[in-house]
Short mmCIF file of C-alpha atoms in Angstrom, two decimals:
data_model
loop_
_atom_site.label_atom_id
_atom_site.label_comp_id
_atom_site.label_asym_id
_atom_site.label_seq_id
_atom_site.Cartn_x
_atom_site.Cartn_y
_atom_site.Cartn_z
CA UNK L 1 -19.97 -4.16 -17.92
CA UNK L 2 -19.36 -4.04 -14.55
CA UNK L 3 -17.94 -0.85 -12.77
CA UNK L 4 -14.76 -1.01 -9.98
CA UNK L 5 -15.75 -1.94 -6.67
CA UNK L 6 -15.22 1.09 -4.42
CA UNK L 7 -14.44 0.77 -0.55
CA UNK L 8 -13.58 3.32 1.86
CA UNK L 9 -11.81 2.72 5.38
CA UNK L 10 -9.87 5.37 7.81
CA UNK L 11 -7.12 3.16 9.30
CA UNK L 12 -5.20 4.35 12.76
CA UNK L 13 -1.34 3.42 12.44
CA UNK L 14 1.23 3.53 15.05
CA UNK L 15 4.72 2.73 14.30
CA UNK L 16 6.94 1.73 17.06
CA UNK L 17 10.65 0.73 15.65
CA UNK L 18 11.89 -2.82 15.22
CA UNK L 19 9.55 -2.43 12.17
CA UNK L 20 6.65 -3.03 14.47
CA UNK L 21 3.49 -1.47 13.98
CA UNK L 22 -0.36 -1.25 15.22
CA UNK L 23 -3.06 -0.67 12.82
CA UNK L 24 -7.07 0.33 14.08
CA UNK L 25 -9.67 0.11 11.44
CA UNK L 26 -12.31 2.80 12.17
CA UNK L 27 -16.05 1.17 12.80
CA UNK L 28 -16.27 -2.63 13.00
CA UNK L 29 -14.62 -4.68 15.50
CA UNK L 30 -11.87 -1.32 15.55
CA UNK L 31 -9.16 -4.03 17.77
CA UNK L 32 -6.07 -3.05 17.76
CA UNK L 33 -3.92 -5.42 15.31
CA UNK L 34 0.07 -6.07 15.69
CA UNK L 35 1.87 -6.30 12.72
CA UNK L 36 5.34 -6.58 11.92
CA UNK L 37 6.09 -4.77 8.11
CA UNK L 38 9.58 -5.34 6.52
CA UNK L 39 10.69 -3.34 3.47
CA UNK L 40 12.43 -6.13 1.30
CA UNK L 41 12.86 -4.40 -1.88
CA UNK L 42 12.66 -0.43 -3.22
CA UNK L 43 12.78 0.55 -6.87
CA UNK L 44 12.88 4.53 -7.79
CA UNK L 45 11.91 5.28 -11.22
CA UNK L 46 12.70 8.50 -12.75
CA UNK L 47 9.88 10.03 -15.29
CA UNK L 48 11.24 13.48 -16.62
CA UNK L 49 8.25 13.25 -18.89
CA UNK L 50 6.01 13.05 -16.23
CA UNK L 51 5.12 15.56 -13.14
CA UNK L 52 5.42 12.69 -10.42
CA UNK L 53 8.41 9.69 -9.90
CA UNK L 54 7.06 6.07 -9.09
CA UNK L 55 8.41 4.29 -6.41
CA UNK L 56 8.01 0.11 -6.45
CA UNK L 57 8.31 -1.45 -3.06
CA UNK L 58 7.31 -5.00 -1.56
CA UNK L 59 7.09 -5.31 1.36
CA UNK L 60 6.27 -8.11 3.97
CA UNK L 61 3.52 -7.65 6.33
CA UNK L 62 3.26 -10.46 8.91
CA UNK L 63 0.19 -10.52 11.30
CA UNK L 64 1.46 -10.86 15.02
CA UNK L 65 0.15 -13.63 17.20
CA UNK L 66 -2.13 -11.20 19.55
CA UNK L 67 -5.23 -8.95 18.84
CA UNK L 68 -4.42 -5.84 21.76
CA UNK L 69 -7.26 -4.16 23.79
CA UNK L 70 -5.90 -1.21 23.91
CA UNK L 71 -2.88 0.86 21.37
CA UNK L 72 0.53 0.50 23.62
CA UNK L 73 2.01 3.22 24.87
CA UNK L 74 5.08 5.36 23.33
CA UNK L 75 4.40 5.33 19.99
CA UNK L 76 6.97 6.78 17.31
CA UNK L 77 4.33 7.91 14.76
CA UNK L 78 0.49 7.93 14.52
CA UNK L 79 -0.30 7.90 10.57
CA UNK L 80 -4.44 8.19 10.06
CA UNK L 81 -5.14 7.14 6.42
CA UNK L 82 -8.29 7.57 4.86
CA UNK L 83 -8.43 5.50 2.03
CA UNK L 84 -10.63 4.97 -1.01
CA UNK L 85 -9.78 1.94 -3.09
CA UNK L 86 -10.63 0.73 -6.28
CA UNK L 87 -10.92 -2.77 -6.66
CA UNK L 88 -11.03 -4.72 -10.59
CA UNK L 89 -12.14 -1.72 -12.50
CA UNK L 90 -11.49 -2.32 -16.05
CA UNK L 91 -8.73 -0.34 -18.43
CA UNK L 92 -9.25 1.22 -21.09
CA UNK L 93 -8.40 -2.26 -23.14
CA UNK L 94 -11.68 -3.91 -21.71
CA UNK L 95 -9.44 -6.03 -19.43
CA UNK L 96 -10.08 -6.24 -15.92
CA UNK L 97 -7.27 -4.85 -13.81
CA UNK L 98 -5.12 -7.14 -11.32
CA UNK L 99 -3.99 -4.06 -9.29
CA UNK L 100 -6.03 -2.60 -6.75
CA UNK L 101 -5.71 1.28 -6.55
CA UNK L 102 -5.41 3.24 -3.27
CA UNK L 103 -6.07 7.00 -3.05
CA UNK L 104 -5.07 7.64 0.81
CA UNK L 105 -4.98 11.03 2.55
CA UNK L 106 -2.90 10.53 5.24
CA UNK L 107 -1.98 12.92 8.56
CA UNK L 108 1.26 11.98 10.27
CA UNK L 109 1.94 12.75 14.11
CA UNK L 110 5.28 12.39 15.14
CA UNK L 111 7.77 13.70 17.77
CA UNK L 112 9.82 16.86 16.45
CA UNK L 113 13.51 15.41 16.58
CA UNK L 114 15.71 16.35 19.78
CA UNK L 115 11.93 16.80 21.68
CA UNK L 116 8.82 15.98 23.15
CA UNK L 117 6.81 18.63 20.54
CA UNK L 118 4.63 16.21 18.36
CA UNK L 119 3.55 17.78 15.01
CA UNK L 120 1.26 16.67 12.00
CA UNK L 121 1.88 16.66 8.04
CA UNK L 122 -0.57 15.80 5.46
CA UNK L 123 0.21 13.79 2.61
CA UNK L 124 -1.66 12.13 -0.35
CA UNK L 125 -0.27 8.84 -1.75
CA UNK L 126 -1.52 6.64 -4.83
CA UNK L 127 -0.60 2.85 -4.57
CA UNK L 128 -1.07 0.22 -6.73
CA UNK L 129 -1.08 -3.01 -4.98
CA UNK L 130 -1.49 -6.57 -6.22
CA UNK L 131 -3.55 -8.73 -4.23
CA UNK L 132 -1.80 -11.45 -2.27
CA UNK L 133 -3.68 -14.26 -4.72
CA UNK L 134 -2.48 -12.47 -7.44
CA UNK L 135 1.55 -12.31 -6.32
CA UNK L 136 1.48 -15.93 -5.35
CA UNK L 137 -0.07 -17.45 -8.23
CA UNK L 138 2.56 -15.44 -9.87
CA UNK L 139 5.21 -16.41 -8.17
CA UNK L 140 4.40 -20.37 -8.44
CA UNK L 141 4.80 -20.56 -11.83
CA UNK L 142 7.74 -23.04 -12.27
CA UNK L 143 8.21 -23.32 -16.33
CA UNK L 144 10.75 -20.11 -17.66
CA UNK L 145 8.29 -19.03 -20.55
CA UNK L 146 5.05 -18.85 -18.73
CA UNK L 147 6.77 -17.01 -15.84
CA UNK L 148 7.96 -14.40 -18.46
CA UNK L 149 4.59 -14.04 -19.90
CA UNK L 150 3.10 -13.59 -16.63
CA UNK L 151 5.37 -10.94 -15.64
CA UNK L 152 5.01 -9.28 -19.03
CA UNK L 153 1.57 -8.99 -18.39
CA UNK L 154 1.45 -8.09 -14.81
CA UNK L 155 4.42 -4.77 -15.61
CA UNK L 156 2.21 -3.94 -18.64
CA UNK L 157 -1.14 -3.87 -16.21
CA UNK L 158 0.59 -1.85 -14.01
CA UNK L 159 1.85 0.39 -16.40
CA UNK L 160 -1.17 0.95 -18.23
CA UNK L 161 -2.62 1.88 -14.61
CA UNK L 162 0.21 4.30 -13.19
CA UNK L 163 -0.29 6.70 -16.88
CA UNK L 164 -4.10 6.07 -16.42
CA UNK L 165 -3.70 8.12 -13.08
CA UNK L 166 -0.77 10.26 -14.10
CA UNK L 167 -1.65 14.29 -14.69
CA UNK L 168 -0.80 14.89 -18.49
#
């Protein structure tokens, strides 16, 4: 059987309102990249059972025309995220997974509010994400009954990955 595909990247992101951002992939080509991200949907789910909450968001990221030489100037928020993913590992059915995981430690620089003071947090976030193939494929299904089934099986792969990484 074949074991997850594992990749690690430290990305450089700087956030600059209008929901515009700059992202720098560490080693490589390491251009900066414009990018506009819109939030188009949030979900909160409450697990008392659990020690953690899940949030579900999609979101829209859209690749601006330009690759920059250099990071502009004035920058609301510098977020470095060093990331390990996990890529089609299989569950504990046998079945390979259609969500990637993300384990990202992530340092935040921002401005203090009401100064010029930056400071940094540290934060850890899991993320599931399904691959762009994945959501489209999904979301081209046209008949009623295989668009349930798909979506059955998507929420159950995702569920059976969010208690697979949940602390018991």
């Amino acid at each position: 059987a074949r074991a997850a595909t594992v990749k690690s990247s430290v990305t450089h992101a700087y956030t600059y309102g209008d929901e515009r951002r700059v992202q720098v992939e560490e080693g490589g080509e390491g251009r900066p990249k414009p990018e506009k991200k819109q939030r188009m949907l949030e979900f909160q789910i409450h697990l008392p059972a659990c020690p953690y909450d899940c949030r579900i968001t999609v979101s829209l990221e859209s690749p601006e025309a330009d690759v920059l030489d250099s990071v502009p100037e004035k920058w609301l928020s510098h977020r470095i995220k060093r990331r390990t993913s996990f890529v089609s590992p299989k569950l504990p059915n046998g079945v390979r997974s259609r969500w990637q995981a993300d384990m990202t430690h992530v340092t935040t620089r921002e401005a203090a509010k009401g100064g010029e003071d930056m400071f940094d947090a540290d934060s850890f976030e899991v993320e599931m994400e399904l691959g762009g193939g994945q959501c489209d494929e999904w979301l081209r299904i046209e008949e009623s009954d295989s668009a349930t089934r798909r979506t059955s099986e998507i929420a159950q792969d995702l569920w059976t990955r969010i208690r697979a990484v949940m602390p018991r």
